[in-house]
PDB file of C-alpha atoms in Angstrom:
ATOM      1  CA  UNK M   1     157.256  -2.145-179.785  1.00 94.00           C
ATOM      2  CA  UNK M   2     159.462  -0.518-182.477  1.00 94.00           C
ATOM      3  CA  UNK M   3     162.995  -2.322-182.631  1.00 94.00           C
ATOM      4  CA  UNK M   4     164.608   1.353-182.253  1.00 95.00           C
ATOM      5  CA  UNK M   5     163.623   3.996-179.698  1.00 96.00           C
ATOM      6  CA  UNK M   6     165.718   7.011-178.401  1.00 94.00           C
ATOM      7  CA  UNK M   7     168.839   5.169-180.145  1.00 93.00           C
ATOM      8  CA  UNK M   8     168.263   2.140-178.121  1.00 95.00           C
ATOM      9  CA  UNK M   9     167.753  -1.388-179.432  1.00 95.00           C
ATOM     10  CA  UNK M  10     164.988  -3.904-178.390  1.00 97.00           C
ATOM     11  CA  UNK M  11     165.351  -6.313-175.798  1.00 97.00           C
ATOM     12  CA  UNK M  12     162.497  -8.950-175.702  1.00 97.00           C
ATOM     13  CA  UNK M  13     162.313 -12.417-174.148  1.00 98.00           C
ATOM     14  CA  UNK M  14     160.195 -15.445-172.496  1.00 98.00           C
ATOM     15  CA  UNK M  15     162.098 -17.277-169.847  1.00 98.00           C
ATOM     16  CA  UNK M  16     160.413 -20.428-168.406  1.00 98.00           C
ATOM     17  CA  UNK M  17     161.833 -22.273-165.038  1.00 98.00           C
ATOM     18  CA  UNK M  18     160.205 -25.695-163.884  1.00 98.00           C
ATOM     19  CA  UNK M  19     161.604 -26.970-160.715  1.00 98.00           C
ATOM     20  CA  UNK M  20     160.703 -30.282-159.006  1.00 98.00           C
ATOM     21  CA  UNK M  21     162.084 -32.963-156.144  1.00 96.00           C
ATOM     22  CA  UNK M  22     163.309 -34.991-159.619  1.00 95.00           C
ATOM     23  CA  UNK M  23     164.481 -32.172-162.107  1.00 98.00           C
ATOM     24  CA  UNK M  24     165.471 -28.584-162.382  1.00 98.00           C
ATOM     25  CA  UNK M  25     164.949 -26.199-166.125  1.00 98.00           C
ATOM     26  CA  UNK M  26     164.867 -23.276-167.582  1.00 98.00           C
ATOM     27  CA  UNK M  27     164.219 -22.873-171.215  1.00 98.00           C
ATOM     28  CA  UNK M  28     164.480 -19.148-173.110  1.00 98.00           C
ATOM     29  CA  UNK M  29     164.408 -17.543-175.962  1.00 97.00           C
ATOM     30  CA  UNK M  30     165.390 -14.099-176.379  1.00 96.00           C
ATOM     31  CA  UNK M  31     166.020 -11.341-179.436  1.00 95.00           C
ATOM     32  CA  UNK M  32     168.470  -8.309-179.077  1.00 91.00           C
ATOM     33  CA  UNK M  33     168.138  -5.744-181.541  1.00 89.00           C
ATOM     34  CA  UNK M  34     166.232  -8.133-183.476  1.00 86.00           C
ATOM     35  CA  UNK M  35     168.924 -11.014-183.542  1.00 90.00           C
ATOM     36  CA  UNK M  36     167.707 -14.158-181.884  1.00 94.00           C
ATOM     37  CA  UNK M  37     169.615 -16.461-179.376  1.00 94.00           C
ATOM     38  CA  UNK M  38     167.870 -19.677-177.336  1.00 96.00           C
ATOM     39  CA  UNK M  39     169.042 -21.510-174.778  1.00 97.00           C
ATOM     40  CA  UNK M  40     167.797 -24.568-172.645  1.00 98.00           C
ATOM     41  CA  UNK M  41     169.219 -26.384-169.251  1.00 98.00           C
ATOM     42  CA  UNK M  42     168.585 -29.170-167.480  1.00 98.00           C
ATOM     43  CA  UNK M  43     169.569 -30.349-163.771  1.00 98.00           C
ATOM     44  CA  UNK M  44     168.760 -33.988-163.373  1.00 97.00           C
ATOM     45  CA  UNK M  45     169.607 -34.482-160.012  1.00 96.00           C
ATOM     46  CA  UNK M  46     173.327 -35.867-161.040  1.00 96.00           C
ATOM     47  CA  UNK M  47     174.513 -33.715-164.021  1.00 97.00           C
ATOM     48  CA  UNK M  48     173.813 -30.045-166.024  1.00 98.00           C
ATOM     49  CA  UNK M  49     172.383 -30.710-169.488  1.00 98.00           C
ATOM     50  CA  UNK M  50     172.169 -27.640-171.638  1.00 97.00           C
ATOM     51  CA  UNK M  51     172.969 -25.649-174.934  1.00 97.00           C
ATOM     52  CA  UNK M  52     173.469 -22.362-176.676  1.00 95.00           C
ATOM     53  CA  UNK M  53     171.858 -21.552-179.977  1.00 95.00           C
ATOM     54  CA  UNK M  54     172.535 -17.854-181.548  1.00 90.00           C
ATOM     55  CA  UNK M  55     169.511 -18.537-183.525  1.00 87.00           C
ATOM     56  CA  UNK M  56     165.841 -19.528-182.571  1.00 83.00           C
ATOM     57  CA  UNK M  57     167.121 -23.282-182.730  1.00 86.00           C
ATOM     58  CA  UNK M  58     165.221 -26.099-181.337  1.00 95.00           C
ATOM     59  CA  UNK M  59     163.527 -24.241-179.132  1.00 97.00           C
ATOM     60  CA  UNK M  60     159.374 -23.561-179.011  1.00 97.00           C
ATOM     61  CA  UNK M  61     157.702 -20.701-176.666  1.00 98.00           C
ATOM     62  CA  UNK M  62     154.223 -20.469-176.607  1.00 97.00           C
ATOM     63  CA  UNK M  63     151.584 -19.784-174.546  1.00 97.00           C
ATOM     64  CA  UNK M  64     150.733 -22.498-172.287  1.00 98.00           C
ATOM     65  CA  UNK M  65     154.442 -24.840-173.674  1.00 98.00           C
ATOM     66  CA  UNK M  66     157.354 -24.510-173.612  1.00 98.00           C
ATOM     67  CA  UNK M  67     159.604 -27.445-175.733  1.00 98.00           C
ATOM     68  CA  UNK M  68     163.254 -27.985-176.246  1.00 98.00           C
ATOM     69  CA  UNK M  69     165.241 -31.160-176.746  1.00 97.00           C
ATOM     70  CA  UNK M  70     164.745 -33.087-173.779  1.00 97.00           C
ATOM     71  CA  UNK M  71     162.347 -31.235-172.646  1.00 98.00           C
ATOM     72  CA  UNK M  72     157.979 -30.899-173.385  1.00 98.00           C
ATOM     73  CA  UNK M  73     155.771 -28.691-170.790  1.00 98.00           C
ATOM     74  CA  UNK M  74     152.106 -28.354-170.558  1.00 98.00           C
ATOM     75  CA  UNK M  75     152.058 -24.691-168.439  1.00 98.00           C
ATOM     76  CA  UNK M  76     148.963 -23.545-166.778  1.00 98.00           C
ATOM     77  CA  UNK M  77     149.829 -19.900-167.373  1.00 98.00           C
ATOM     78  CA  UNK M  78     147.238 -16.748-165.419  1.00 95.00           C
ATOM     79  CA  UNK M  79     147.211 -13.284-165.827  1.00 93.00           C
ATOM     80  CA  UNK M  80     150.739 -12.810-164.178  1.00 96.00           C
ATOM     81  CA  UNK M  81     152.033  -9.448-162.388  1.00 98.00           C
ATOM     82  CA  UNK M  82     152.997  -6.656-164.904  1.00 98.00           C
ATOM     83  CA  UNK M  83     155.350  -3.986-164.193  1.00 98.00           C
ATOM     84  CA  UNK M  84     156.365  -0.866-166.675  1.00 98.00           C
ATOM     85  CA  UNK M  85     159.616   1.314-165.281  1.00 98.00           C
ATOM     86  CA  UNK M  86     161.869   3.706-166.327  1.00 97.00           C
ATOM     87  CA  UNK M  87     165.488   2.837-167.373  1.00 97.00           C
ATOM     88  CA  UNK M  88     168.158   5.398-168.386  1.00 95.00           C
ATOM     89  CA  UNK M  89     166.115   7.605-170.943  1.00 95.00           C
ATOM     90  CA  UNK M  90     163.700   4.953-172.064  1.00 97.00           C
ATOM     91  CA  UNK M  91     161.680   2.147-170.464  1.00 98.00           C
ATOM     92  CA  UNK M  92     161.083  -1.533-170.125  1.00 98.00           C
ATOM     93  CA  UNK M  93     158.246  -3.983-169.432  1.00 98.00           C
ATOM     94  CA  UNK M  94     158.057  -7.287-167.758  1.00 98.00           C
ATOM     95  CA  UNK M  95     155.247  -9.890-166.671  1.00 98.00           C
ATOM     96  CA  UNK M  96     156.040 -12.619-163.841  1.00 98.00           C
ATOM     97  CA  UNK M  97     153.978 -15.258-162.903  1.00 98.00           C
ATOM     98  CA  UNK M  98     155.032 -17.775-160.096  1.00 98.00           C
ATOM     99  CA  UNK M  99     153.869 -20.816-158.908  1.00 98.00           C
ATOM    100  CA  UNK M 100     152.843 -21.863-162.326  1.00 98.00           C
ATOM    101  CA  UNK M 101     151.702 -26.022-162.969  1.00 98.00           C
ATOM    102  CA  UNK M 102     154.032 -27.725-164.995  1.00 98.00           C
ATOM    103  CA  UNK M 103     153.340 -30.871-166.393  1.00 98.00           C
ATOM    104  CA  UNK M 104     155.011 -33.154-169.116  1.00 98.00           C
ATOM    105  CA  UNK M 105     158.197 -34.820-169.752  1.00 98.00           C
ATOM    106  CA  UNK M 106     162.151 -33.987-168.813  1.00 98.00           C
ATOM    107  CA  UNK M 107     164.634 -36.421-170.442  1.00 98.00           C
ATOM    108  CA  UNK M 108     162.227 -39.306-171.134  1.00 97.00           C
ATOM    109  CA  UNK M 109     160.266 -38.881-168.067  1.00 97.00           C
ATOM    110  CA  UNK M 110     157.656 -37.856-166.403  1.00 98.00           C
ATOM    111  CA  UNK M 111     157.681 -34.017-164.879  1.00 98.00           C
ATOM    112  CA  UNK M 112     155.242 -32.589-162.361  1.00 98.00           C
ATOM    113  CA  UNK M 113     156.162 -29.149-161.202  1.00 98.00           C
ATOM    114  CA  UNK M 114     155.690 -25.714-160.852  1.00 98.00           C
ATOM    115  CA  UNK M 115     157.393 -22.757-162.995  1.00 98.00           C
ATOM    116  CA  UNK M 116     158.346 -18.949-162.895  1.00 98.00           C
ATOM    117  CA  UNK M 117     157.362 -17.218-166.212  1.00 98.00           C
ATOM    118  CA  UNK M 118     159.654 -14.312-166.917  1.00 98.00           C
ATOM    119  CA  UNK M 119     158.557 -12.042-170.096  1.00 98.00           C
ATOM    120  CA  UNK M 120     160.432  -9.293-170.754  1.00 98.00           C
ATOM    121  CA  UNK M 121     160.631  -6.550-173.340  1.00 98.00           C
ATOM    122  CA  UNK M 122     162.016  -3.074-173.740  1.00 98.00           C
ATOM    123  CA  UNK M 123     164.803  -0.131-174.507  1.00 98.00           C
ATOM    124  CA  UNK M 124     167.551  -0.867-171.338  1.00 97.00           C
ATOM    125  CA  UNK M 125     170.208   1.761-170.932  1.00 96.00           C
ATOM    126  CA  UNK M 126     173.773   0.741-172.710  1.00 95.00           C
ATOM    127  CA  UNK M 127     175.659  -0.666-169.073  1.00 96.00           C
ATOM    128  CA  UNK M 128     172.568  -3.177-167.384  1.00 97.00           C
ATOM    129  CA  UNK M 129     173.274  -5.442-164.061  1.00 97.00           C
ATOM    130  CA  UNK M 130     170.735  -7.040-162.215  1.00 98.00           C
ATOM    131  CA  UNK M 131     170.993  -9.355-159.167  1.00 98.00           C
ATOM    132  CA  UNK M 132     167.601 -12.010-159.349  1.00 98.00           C
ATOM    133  CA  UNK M 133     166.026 -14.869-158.073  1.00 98.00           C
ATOM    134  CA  UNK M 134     163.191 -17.170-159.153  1.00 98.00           C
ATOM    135  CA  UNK M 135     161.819 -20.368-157.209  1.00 98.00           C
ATOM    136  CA  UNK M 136     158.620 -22.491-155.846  1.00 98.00           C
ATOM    137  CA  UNK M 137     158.374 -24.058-152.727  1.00 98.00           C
ATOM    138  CA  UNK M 138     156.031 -25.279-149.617  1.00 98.00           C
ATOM    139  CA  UNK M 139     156.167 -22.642-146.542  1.00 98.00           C
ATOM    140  CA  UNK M 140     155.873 -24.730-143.202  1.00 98.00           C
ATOM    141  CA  UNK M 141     152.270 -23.301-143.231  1.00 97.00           C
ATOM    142  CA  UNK M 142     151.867 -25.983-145.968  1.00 98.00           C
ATOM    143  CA  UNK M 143     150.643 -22.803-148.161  1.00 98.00           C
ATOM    144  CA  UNK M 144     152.260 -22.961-151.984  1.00 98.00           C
ATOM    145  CA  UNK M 145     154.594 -20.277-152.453  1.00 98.00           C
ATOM    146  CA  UNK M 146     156.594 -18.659-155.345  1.00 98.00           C
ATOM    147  CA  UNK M 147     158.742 -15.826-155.227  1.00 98.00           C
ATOM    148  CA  UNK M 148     160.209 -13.339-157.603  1.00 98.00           C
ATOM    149  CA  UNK M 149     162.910 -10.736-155.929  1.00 98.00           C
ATOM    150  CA  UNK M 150     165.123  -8.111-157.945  1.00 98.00           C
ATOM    151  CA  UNK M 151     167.595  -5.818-157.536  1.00 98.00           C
ATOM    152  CA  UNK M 152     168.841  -3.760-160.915  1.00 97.00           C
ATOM    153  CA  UNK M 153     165.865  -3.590-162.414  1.00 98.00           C
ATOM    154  CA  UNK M 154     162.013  -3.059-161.491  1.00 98.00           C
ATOM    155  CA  UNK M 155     163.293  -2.298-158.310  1.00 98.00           C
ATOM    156  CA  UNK M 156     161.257   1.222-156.891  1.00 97.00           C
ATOM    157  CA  UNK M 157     160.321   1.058-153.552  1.00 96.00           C
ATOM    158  CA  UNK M 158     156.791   0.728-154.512  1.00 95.00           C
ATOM    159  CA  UNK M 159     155.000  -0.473-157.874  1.00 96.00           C
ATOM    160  CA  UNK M 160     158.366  -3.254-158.405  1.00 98.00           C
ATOM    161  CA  UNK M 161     158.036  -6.657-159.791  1.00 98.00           C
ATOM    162  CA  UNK M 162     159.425  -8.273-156.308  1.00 98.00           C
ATOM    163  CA  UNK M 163     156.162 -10.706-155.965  1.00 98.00           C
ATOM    164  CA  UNK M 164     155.696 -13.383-153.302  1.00 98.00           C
ATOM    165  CA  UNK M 165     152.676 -16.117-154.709  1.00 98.00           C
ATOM    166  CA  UNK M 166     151.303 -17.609-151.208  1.00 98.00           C
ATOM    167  CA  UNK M 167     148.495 -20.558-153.073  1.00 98.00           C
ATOM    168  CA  UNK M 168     148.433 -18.434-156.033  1.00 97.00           C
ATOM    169  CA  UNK M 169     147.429 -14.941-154.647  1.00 98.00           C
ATOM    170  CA  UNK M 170     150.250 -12.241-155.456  1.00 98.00           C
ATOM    171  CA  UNK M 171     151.312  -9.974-152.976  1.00 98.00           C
ATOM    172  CA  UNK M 172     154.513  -6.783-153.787  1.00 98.00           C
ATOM    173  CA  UNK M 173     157.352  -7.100-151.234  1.00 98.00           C
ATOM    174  CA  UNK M 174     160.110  -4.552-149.993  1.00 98.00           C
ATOM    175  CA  UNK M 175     163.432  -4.265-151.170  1.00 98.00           C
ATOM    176  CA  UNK M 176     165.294  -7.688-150.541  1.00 98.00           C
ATOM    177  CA  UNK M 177     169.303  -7.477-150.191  1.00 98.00           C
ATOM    178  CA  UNK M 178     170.953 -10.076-152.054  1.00 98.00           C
ATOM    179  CA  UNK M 179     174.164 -11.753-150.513  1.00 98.00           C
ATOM    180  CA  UNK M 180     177.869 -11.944-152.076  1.00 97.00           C
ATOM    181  CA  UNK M 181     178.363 -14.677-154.326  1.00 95.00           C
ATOM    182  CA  UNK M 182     174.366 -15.828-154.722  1.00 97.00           C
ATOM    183  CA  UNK M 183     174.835 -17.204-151.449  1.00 98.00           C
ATOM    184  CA  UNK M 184     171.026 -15.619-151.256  1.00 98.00           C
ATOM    185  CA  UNK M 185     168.242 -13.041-150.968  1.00 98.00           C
ATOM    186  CA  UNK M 186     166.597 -11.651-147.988  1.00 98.00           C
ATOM    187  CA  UNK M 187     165.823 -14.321-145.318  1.00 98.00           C
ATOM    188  CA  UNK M 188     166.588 -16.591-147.976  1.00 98.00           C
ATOM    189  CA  UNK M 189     169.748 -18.872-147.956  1.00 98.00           C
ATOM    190  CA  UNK M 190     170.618 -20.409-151.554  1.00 98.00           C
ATOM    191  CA  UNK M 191     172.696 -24.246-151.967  1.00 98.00           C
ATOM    192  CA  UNK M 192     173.862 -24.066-155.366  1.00 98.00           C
ATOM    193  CA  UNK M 193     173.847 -27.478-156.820  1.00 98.00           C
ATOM    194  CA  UNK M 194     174.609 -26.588-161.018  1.00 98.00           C
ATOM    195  CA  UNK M 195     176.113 -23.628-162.436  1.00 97.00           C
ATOM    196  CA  UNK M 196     174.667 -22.335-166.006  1.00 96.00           C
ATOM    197  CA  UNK M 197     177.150 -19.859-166.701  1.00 95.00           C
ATOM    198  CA  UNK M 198     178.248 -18.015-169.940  1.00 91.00           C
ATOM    199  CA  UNK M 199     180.510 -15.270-170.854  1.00 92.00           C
ATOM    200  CA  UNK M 200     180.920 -13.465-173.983  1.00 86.00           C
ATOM    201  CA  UNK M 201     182.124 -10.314-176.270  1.00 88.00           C
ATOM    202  CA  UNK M 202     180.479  -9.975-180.092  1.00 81.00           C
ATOM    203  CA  UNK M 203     181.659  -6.339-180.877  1.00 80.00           C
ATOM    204  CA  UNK M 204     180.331  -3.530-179.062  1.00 82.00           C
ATOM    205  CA  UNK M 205     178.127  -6.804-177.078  1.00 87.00           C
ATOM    206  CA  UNK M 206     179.447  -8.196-173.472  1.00 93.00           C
ATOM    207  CA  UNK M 207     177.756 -10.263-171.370  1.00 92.00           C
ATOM    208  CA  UNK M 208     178.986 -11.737-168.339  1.00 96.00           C
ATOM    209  CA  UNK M 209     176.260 -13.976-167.062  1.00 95.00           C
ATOM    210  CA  UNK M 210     175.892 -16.488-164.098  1.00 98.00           C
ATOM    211  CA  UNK M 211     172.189 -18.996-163.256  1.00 98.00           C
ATOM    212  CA  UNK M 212     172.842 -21.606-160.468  1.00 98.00           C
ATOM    213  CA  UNK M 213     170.358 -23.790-159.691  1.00 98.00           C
ATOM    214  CA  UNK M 214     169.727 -25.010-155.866  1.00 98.00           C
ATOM    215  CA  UNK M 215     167.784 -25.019-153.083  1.00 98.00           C
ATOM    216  CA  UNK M 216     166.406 -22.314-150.416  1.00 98.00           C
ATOM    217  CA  UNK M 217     165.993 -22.649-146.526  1.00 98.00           C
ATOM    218  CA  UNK M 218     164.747 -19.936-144.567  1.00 98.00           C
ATOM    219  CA  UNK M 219     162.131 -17.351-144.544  1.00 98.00           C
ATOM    220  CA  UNK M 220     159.982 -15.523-146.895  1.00 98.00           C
ATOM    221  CA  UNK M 221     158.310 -11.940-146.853  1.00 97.00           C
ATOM    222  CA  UNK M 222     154.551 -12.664-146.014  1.00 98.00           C
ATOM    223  CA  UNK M 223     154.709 -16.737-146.935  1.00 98.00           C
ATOM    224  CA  UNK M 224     156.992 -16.955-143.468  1.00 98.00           C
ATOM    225  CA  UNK M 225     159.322 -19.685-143.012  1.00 98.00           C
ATOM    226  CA  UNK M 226     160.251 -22.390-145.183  1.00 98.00           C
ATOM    227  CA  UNK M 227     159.374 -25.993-145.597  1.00 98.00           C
ATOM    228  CA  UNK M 228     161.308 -26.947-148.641  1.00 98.00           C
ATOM    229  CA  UNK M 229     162.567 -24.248-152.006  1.00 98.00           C
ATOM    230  CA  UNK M 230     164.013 -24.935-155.251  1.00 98.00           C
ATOM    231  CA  UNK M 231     164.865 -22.222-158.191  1.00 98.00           C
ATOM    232  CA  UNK M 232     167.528 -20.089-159.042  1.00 98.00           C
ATOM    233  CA  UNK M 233     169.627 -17.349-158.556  1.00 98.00           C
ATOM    234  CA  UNK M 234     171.162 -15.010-161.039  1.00 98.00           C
ATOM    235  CA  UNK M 235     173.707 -12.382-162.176  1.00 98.00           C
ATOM    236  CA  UNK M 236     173.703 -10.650-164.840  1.00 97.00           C
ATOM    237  CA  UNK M 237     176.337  -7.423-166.065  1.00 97.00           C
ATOM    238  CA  UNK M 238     175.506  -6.787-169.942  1.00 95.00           C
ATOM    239  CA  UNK M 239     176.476  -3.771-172.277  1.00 94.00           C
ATOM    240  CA  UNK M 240     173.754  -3.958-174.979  1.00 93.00           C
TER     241      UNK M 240
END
């Protein structure tokens, strides 16, 4: 993908989150117009451990890892669900996989997981907002479960990214309302428990940004209810 098309710049980036009874992470890398920015997190069950870098920094996104200081992850990545849409005059491109094995170290010690595996790429309109949430849990069918719901982007009636993973198989869902204030999505009810939030202007740049992560009770679209859920929520309002 060309870094210019139709006047608008190129968005592209990998966004890994590993959630388990003992930690919560996300790790990312992203480039906007061709300028690079990183950023890791970590929820260790007492305190938020995480940093900015407006460069590539410390952290490594490959296929199958994903490292960052304090953190090293063996991913068993699939195929993953791959959705192309319009936006403003151009388009953009994303693939999702949920319910991903993650295996490795967090902070000195031993992680065993699952992750969401956001990667994203393409030519979003000038004013972009999206409302999203990513997590893995246990439905009370005992059935492993992963979701991936959306509102901003991807979001057609048919042919979205909104995926449910029930033991690995995807299946598309309808339109899921988010609540105010991340309080949650669909039958989904969100307990934040840390806050990954970042505001900033760089010249004709804004980006007002908000990632808690928590836990979900309640009921998912074709997995049914919930046993136990951990992920995260987001907000994001950007001019690019």
């Amino acid at each position: 993908m060309p870094l210019l098309r139709g006047g608008r710049p190129l968005k592209r980036w990998r966004w890994v989150g590993a959630f388990s009874a003992d930690a919560m992470l996300c790790v990312a890398s992203a480039r906007v117009g061709g300028v690079p920015l990183s950023w890791w997190a970590i929820w260790d069950g007492r305190e938020l451990h995480e940093r900015t870098y407006r460069r590539a920094g410390p952290v490594r996104l490959t296929p199958g890892r994903a490292v960052a200081p304090g953190i090293e992850l063996a991913l068993a990545e699939g195929a993953g669900v791959e959705t192309v849409s319009p936006h403003g005059r151009q388009y953009i491109a994303t693939r999702k996989q949920g319910g991903v094995e993650a295996t490795g170290t967090v902070l000195g010690r031993p992680f065993a997981g699952r992750a969401v595996i956001d990667d994203s790429a393409g030519y979003h309109a000038r004013a972009t907002a999206w409302r999203w949430s990513a997590g893995v849990g246990v439905a009370e069918s005992g059935a492993a479960v992963a979701w991936n719901l959306v509102d901003g982007v991807h979001d057609a009636p048919s042919a979205s990214e909104r995926t449910v993973w029930v033991d690995g198989v995807p299946h598309e869902v309808g339109p899921q309302a988010f609540a105010p204030g991340l309080a949650g999505v669909g039958g989904l009810a969100f307990t934040a428990l840390a806050v990954r939030s970042r505001r900033e202007r760089l010249g004709v740049f804004a980006s007002d940004y908000e990632q808690p992560f928590g836990t979900f009770a309640g009921e998912l679209p074709v997995a049914g209810p919930l046993r136990e859920g951990r992920g995260v929520m987001e907000r994001h309002d950007v001019r690019w």
